[in-house]
XYZ file of C-alpha atoms in Angstrom:
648
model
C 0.000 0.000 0.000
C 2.668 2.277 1.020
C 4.084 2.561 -2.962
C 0.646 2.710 -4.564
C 0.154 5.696 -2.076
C 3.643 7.103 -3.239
C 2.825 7.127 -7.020
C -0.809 8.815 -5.899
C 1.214 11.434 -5.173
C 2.084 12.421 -8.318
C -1.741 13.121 -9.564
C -2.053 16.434 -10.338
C -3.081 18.227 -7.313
C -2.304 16.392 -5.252
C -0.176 17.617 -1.955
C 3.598 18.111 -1.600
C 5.021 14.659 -0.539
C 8.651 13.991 0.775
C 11.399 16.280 0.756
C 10.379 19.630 0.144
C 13.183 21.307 -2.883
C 13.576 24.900 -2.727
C 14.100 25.882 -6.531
C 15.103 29.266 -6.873
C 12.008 31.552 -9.339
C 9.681 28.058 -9.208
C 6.528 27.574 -7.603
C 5.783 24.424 -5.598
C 3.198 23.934 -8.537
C 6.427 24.692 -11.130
C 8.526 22.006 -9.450
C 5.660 19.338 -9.219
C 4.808 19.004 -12.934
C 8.665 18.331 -13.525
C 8.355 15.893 -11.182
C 5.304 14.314 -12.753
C 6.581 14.592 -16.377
C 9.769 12.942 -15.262
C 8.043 9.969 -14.295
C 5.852 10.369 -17.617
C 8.610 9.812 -19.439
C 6.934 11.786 -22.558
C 9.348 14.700 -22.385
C 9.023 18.380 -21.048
C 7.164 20.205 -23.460
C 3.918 20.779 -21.924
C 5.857 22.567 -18.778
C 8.610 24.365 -21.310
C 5.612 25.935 -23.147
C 4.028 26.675 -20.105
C 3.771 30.432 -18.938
C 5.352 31.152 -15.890
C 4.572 34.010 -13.158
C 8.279 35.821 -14.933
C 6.939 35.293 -18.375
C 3.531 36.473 -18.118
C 5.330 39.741 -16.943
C 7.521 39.924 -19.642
C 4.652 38.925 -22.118
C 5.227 43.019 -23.724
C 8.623 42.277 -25.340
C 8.144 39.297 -27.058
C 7.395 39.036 -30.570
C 4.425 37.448 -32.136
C 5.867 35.163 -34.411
C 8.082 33.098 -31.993
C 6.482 31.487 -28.941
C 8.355 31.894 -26.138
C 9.783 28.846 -23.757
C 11.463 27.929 -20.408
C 14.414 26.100 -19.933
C 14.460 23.583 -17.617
C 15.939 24.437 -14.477
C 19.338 22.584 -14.184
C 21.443 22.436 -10.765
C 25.374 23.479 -10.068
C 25.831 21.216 -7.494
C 29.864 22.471 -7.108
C 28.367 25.924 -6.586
C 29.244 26.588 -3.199
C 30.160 29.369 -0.434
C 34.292 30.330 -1.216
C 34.635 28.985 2.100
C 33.342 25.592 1.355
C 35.786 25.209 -1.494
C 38.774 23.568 -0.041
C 36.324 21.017 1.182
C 34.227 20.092 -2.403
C 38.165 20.477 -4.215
C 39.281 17.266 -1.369
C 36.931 15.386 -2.603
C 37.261 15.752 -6.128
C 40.666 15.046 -5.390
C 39.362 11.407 -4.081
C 38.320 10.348 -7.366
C 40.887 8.792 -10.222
C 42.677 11.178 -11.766
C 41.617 10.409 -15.084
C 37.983 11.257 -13.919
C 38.176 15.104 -11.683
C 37.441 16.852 -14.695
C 35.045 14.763 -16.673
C 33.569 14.522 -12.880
C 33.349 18.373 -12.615
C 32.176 19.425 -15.740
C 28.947 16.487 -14.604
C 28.070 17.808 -11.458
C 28.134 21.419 -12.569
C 25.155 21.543 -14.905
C 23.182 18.642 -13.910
C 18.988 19.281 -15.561
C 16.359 19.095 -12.755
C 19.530 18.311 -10.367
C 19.070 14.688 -11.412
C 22.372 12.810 -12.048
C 22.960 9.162 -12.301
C 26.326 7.058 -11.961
C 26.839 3.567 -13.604
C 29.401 1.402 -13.195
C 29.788 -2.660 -13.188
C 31.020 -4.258 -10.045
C 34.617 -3.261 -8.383
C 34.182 -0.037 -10.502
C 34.371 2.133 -7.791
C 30.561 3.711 -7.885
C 29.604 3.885 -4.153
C 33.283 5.861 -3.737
C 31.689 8.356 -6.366
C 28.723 8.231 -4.757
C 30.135 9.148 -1.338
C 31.445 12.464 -2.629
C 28.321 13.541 -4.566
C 27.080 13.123 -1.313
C 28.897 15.098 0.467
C 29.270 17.534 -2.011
C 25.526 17.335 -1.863
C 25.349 18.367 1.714
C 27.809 21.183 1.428
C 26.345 22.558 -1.526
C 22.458 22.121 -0.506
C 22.092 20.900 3.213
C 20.728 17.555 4.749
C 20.922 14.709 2.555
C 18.804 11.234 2.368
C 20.615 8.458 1.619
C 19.017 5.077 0.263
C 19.068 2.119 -1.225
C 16.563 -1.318 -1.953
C 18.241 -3.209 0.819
C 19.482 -2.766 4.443
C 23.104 -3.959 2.808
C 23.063 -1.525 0.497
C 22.028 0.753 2.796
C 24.687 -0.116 5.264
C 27.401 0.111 2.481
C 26.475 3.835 1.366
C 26.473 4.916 4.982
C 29.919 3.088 5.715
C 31.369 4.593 2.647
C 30.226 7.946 3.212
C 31.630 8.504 6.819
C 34.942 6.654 5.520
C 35.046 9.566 3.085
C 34.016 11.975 5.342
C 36.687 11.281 8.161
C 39.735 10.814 5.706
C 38.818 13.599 3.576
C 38.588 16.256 7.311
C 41.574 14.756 8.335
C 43.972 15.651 5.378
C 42.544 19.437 5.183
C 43.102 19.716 9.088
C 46.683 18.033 9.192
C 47.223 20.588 5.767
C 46.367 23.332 8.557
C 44.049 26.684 6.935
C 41.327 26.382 9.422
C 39.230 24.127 11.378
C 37.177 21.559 9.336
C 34.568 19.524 11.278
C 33.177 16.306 9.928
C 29.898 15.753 8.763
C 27.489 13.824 10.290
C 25.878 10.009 9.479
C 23.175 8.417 10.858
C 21.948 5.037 9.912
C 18.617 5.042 10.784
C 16.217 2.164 12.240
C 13.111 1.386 14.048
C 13.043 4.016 16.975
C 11.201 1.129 18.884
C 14.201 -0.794 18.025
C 17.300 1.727 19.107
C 15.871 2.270 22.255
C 15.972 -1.522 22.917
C 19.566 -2.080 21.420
C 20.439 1.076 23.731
C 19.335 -0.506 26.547
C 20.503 -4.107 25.876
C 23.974 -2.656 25.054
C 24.357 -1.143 28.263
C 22.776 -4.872 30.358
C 25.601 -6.596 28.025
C 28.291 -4.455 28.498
C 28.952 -4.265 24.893
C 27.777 -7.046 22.813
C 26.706 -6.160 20.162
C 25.357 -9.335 19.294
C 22.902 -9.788 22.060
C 22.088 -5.885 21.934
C 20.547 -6.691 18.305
C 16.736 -6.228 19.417
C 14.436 -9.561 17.947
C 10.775 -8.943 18.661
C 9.608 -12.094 17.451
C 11.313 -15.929 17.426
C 13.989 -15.859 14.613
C 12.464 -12.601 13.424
C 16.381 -10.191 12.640
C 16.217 -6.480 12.624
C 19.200 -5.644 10.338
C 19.922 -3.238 13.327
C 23.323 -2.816 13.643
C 25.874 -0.596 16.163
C 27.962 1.521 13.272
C 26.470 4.714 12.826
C 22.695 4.079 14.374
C 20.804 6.187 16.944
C 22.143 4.073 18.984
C 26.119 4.577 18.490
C 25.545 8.394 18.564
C 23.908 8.078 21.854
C 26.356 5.674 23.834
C 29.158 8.295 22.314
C 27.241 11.423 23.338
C 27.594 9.471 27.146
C 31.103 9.078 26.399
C 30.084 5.355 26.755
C 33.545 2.913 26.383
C 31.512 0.512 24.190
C 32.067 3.466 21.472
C 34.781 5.240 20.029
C 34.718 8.668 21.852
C 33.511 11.483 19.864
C 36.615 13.909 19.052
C 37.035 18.105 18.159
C 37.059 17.383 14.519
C 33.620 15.283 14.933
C 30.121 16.920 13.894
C 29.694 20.736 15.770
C 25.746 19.804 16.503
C 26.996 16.341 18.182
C 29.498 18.009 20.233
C 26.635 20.438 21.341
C 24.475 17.530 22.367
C 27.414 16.149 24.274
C 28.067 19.016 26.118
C 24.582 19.516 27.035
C 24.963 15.750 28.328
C 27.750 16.457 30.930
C 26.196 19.573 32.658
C 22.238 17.965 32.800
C 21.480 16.625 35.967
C 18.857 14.826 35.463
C 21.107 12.755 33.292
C 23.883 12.323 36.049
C 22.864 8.481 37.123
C 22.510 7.567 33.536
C 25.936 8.649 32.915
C 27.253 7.069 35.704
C 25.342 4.206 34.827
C 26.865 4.347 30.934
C 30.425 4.526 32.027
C 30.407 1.606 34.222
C 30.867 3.493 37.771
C 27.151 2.411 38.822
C 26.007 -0.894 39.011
C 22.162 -1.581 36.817
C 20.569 -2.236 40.345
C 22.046 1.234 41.297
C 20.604 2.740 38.460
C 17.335 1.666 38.610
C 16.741 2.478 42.324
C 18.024 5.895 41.778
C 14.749 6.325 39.495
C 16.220 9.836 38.584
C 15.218 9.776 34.473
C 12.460 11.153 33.758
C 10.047 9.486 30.685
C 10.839 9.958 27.292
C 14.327 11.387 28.606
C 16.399 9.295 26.558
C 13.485 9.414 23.453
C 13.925 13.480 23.076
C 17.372 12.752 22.887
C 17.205 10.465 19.677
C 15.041 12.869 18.419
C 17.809 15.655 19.127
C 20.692 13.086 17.450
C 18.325 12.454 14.611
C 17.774 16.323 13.966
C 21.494 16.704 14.253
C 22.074 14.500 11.229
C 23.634 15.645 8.128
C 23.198 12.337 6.236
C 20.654 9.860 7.176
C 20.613 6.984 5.889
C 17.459 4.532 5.563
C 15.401 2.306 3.500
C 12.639 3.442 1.683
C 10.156 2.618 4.273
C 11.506 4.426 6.825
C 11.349 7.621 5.063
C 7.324 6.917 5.614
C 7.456 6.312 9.502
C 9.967 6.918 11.710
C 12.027 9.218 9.601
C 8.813 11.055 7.992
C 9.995 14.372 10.265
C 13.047 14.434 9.278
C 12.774 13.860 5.607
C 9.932 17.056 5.617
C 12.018 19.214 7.566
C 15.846 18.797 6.694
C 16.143 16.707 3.213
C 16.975 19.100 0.183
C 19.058 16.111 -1.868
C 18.360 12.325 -2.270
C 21.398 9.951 -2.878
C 20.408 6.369 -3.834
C 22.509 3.509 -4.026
C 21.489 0.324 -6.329
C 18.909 1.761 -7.950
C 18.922 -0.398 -10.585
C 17.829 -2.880 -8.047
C 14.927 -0.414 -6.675
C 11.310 -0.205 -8.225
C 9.859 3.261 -9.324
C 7.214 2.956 -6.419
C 10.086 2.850 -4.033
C 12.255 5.835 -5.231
C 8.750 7.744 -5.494
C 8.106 6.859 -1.811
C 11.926 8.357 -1.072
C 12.319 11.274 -3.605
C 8.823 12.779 -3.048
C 7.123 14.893 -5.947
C 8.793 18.064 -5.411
C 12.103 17.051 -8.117
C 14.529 17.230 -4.887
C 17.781 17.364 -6.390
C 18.844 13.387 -6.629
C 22.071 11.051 -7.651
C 21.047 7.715 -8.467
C 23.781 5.249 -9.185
C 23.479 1.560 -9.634
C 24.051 -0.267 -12.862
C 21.059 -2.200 -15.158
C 22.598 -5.235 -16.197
C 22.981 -6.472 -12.269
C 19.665 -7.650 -10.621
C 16.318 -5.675 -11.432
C 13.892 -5.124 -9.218
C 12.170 -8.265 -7.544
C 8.521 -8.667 -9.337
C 6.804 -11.722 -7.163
C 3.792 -12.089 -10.213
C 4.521 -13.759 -13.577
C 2.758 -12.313 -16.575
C 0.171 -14.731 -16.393
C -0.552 -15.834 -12.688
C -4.141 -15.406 -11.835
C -6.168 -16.069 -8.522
C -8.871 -18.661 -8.246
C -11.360 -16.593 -10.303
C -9.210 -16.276 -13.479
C -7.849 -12.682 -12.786
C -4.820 -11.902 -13.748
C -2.599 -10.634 -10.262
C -0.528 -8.385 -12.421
C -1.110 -6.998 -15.565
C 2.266 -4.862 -15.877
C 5.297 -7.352 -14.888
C 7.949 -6.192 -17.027
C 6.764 -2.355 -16.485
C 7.551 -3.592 -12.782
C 10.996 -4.762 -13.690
C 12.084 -1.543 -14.656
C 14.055 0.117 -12.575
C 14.072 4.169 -12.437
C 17.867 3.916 -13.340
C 17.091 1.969 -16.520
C 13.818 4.031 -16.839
C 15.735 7.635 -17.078
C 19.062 6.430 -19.071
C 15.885 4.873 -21.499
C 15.426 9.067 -21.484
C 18.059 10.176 -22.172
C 20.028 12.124 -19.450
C 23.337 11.644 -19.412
C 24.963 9.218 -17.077
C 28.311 8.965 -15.171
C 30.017 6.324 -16.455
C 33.121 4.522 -14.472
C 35.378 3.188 -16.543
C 38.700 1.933 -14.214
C 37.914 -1.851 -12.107
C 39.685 -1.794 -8.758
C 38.459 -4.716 -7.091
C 38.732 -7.276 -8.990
C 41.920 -9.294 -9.972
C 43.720 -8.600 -13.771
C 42.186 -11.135 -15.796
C 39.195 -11.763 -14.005
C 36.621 -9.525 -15.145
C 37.648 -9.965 -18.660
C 34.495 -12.917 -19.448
C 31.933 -10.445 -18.184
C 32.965 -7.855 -20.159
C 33.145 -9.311 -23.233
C 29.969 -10.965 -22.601
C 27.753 -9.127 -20.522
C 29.125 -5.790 -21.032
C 29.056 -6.384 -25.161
C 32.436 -5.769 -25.487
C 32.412 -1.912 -23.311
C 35.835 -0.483 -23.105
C 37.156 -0.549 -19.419
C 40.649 -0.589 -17.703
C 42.268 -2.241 -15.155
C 43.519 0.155 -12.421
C 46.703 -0.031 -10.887
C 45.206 -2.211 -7.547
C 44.741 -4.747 -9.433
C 48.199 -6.267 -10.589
C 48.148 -9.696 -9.725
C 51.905 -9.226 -8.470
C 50.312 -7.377 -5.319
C 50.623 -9.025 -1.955
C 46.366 -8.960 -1.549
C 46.925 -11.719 -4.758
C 49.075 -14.129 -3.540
C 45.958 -16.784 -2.650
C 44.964 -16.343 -5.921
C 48.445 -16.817 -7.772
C 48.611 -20.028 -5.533
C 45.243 -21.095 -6.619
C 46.464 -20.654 -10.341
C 49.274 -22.646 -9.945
C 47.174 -25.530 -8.036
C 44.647 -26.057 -10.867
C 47.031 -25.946 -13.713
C 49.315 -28.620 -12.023
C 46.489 -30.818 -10.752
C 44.243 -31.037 -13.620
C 45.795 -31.921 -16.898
C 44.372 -30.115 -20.297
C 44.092 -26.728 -18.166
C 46.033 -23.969 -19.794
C 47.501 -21.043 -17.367
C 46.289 -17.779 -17.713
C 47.461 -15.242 -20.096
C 50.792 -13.266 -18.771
C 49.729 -11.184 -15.761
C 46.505 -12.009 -15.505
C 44.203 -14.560 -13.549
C 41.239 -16.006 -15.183
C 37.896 -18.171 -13.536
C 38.358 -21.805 -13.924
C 35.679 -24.102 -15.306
C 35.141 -27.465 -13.369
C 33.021 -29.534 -15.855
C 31.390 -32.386 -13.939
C 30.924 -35.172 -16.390
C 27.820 -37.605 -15.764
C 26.264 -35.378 -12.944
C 22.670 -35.144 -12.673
C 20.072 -32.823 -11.305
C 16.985 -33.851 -9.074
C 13.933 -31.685 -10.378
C 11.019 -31.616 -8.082
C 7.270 -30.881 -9.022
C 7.869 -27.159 -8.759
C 10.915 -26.916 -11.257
C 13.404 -26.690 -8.301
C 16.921 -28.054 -9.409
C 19.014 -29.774 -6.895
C 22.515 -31.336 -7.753
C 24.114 -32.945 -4.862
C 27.132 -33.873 -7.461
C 28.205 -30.317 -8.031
C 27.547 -29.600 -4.648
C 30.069 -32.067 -3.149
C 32.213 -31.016 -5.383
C 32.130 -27.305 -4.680
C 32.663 -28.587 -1.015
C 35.875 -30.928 -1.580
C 37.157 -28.032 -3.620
C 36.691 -25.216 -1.140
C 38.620 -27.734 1.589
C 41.677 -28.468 -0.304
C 41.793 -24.672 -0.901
C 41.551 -24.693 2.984
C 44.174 -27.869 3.655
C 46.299 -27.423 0.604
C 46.790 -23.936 0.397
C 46.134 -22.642 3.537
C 43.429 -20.470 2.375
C 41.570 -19.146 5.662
C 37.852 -20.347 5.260
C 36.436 -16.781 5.911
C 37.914 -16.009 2.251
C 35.931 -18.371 0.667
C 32.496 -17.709 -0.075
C 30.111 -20.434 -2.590
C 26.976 -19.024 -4.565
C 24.530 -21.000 -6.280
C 21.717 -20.048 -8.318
C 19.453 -22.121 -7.173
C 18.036 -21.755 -3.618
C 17.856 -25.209 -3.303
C 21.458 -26.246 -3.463
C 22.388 -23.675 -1.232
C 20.114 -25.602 1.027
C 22.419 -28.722 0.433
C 25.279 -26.571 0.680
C 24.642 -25.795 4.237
C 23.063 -29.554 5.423
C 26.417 -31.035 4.148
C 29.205 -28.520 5.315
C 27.668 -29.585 9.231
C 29.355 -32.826 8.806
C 32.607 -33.449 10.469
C 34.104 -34.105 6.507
C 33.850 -30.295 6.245
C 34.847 -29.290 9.726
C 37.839 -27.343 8.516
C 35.056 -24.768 6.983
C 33.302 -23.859 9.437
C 34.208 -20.328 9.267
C 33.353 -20.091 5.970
C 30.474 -17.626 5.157
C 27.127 -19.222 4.735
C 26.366 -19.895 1.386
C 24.054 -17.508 -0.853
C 21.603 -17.565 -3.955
C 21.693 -15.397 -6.836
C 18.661 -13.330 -5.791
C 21.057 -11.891 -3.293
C 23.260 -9.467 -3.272
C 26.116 -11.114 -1.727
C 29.716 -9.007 -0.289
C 32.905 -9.456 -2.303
C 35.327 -12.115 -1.040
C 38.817 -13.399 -2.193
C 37.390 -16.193 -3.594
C 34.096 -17.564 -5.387
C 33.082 -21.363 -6.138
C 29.315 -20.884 -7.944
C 27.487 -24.327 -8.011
C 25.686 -23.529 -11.467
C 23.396 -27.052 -10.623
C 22.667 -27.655 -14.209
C 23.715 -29.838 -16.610
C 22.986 -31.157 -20.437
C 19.828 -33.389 -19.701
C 17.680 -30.274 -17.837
C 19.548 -27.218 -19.887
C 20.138 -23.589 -18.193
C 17.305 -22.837 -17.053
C 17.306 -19.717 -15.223
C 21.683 -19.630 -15.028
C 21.678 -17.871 -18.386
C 19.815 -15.089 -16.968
C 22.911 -12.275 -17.847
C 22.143 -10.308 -14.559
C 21.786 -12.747 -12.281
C 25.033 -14.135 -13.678
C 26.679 -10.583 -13.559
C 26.293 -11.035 -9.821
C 27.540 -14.272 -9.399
C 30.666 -13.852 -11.908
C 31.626 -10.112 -10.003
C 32.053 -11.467 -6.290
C 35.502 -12.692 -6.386
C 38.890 -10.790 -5.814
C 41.563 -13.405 -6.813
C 39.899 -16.459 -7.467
C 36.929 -17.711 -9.108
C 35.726 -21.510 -9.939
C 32.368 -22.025 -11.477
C 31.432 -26.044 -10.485
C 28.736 -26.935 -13.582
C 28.393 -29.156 -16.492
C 29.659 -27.695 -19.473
C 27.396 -29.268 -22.601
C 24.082 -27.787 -20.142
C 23.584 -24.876 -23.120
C 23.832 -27.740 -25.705
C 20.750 -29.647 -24.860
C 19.938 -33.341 -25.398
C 18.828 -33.067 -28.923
C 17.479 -30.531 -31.389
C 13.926 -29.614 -33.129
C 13.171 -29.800 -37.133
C 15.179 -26.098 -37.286
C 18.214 -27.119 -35.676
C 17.886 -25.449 -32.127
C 18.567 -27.624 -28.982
C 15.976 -29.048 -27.261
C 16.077 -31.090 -23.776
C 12.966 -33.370 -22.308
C 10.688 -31.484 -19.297
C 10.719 -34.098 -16.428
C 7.593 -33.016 -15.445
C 5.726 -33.218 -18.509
C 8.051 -35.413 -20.696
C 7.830 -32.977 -23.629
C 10.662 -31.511 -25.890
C 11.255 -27.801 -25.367
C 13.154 -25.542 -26.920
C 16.062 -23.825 -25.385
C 16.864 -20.401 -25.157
C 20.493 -20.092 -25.288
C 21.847 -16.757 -24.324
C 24.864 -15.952 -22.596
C 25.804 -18.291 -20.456
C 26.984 -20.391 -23.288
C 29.704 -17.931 -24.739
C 31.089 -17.843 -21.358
C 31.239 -21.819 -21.656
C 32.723 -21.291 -25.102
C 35.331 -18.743 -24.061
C 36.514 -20.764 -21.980
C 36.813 -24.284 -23.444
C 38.929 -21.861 -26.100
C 40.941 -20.399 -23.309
C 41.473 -24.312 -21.935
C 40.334 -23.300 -18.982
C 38.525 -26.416 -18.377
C 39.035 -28.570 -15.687
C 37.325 -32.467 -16.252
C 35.715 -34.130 -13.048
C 34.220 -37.458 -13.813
C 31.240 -38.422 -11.157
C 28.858 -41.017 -10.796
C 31.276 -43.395 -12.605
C 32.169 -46.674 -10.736
């Protein structure tokens, strides 16, 4: 309900929702029909041609024969106070070298203050998004952050305070004045920092039993960095917290200082730095109600960043985003719907950065195209409008995006197969963090030399570079149940035995090693099978994810594909969801699946490759995409390591 109410909003007439923008010479009318038309997606026309309250009075001087139009208002987001200079030049300075100018001439004529950066993975586009931000908030005021998920969420904040801190520590060490940093709140359920407060303070500090459940199994995403919480252990000078410093946020320091001298806060203080017992505390019954709730609401007000999902911006951030937002930074919005942005960005055209990149996962859309309820009615008549995200939906526009071009993450060699094939052949380079002859690649070097001397017919990698490693399982098959779901115990196991001898042979720590399967099923398996004492030696290995997840970069990557010749694809050769899965890894990737799967058991009276439904017993066609020139790259690169199973 909550995103069918957002795009009501944008009815004409209806009432300012969200942020509200302050555009210089526009009405609140003037700014709400951009909005609208924006989301149209039919151009501007009908506003450009539209008389304004400055062109009706200059009505006198215009000739006849022309009509007269307005330009669309555009935003100079590096416009700023001379004082605030030093700061928006630092962080320019932060980006590549090859990008401050290209980067500067963007951000200084930006139409309707929308901008948009795209980048694939390991391209650096939260970095660039971190200093938009900022700049943002220096050039503007507060700023809402967001993203489609709480780990995207968590990454922008994270990102934006590391910029923040390093950035106000080089201009105060370069001396010139005092610079204070910024301040970034990651916001959750106020019912749910007051809880974590107060279970941080009965634990003493674990953050792990401070995480406030409400129901059996039910997880918050609350977290300590950056929350209500954090700011208000630090504001007590609470030990659990790093202690606030002179070069922190002025407002914060305020609220601090305003701590020390109230004395109707003295027994929670004492309480907070460990000099009172909780019994002590409590019998001292000195706070007053909703002591501790006005103060959130005072740390929350202080914020120059907050950072939240979409939903929040609705509830317990509503305040807030009325009162202080005047720019909107979102993070994976090619992974957001429209409805969500809408519920974030208002109808006012706050100036907004959205950065993401469309060929990684699109927005979730839980109806097919033809999934009805019991009376024959379809549930959704629009899925593929749905799985458009508003990144996709304004580069479809045309305004110009922000393109990174340099990987950093990922090792030399490695991203190569995506680009050619899921990036069509886009030009990209290799930045200088990602030689293969750095220290952070020596697991991965090790790895190379493993595979090529353990499994004859693999070829090594090109000169300086490290490339993914097919492991063709021969003979395996694939349970299918009534629903479609694929399970392959073969490739499974040997995903497993693979990710142990990384552990026992190469001394690999198991927290490097991270396995990703398609197929929610197998990462099922994965996880029954790794309890067993066989696989003790992982046991701190992450737990295993699915491709509808977004998972966190790690040195290495095994991806069970669970496929193989008799079923076909299936839903592998999906290019996004394999953009996620193929962008994880830092120095090693292995993808465990059967090679012939794209090939199919047979082929129809025009040639194409069929395979049998198990369900049905019927010959379908398959729809070979990507997934197969990957395969063929890399039978031609001999990167193709042979693992018989099921063979007596």
């Amino acid at each position: 309900m909550r995103k069918v109410n957002a795009a009501i909003t944008f009815v004409q007439g209806a009432d300012s929702a969200g942020p509200l923008s302050r555009w210089p010479g526009l009405s609140m009318a003037d700014v709400q029909a951009l909005h609208r038309l924006l989301f149209r997606g039919a151009g501007f026309a009908d506003w450009m041609l539209m008389d304004g309250p400055a062109d009706i009075a200059a009505m006198a001087n215009l000739s006849l024969d022309r009509p007269s139009t307005r330009a669309l208002p555009s935003m100079n987001y590096l416009d700023v106070e001379d004082k605030a200079k030093p700061f928006v030049d630092a962080l320019i300075a932060e980006a590549l070298a090859g990008d401050q100018i290209r980067l500067r001439r963007y951000l200084s004529n930006r139409p309707l203050g929308l901008g948009m950066i795209s980048a694939a993975a390991g391209f650096g586009k939260t970095t660039i998004m971190a200093i938009v931000a900022l700049i943002s908030s220096e050039r503007l005021g507060g700023v809402l952050c967001t993203a489609p998920a709480h780990v995207a969420v968590d990454n922008l904040a994270d990102r934006i305070q590391e910029m923040n801190v390093d950035v106000t520590n080089n201009l105060n060490k370069a001396g010139g004045g005092k610079w204070h940093r910024k301040m970034v709140v990651r916001g959750f359920k106020d019912a749910h920092e007051l809880a974590a407060f107060k279970r941080m303070l009965d634990t003493r500090g674990n953050v792990k039993s401070a995480t406030p459940k409400f129901k059996t199994g039910e997880d918050t995403k609350w977290r300590l960095t950056l929350s209500v919480t954090y700011w208000l252990l630090a504001v007590f000078r609470s030990p659990l917290v790093e202690q606030l410093s002179d070069d922190d946020s002025e407002k914060i320091l305020a609220i601090r200082a305003d701590v020390d001298k109230r004395d109707d806060l003295a027994q929670l203080r004492a309480f907070v730095a460990g000099k009172i017992t909780r019994a002590e505390f409590f019998a001292a019954n000195s706070l007053r109600p909703g002591a501790l709730q006005a103060l959130m609401k005072r740390i929350v007000d202080a914020a120059d960043f907050l950072c939240v999902t979409p939903a929040m911006t609705q509830s317990d951030y509503k305040g807030w985003v009325r009162e202080f937002a005047q720019a909107v930074i979102v993070d994976e919005a090619g992974n957001m719907d429209r409805p969500d942005l809408m519920t974030a960005w208002g109808n006012t055209m706050t100036p907004c950065f959205l950065g993401g990149d469309t060929k990684q996962l699109p927005p979730t859309v839980l109806t097919g195209e033809f999934d009805k309820d019991a009376n024959g009615n379809l549930y959704n008549r629009f899925p593929h409008d749905g799985a458009i995200s508003p990144l996709e939906f304004f580069e479809a526009l045309g305004f110009p995006v922000f393109r990174m071009l340099t990987q950093h993450r990922m090792a030399d060699g490695l991203f190569d197969m995506v680009a050619a094939t899921i990036y069509e052949g886009a030009r990209f380079f290799y930045g200088p963090t990602c030689n293969i002859s750095h220290s952070r690649f020596e697991a991965g070097r090790a790895f190379e030399a493993y595979v090529v001397r353990k499994y004859q017919g693999v070829r090594p990698s090109p000169k300086n570079k490290l490339t993914p490693v097919l492991f063709d399982c021969r003979g395996t098959k694939v349970d299918v149940d009534a629903n479609g779901k694929k399970r392959c115990r073969d490739q499974v196991i040997v995903a497993l035995d693979l990710a142990l001898e990384l552990v026992t042979v190469l001394r690999i720590p198991a927290n490097l090693i991270t396995l990703l399967a398609p197929y929610a099923t197998n990462v099922e398996l994965i996880e029954k099978l790794r309890k067993g004492s066989r696989y003790a030696p992982l046991k701190d290995m992450p737990s295993a994810l699915h491709g509808r997840r977004l998972p966190r970069p790690n040195d290495f990557t095994i991806i069970v594909m669970g496929t193989s010749q008799a079923v076909g694809p299936g839903f592998t050769d999906n290019s996004q969801r394999l953009n996620v899965l193929l962008t994880r890894a830092r120095c090693g990737m292995a993808i465990v699946g059967d090679v012939k799967s794209c090939d199919g058991t047979g082929k129809n009276s025009s040639g194409a490759p069929t395979v049998k439904d198990t369900r049905t017993g019927e010959l379908t066609k398959l729809k070979v995409g990507v997934l197969k020139g990957i395969y063929d790259r890399m039978k031609a690169a001999g990167r193709v390591a042979t693992i018989r199973v099921n063979e007596a």
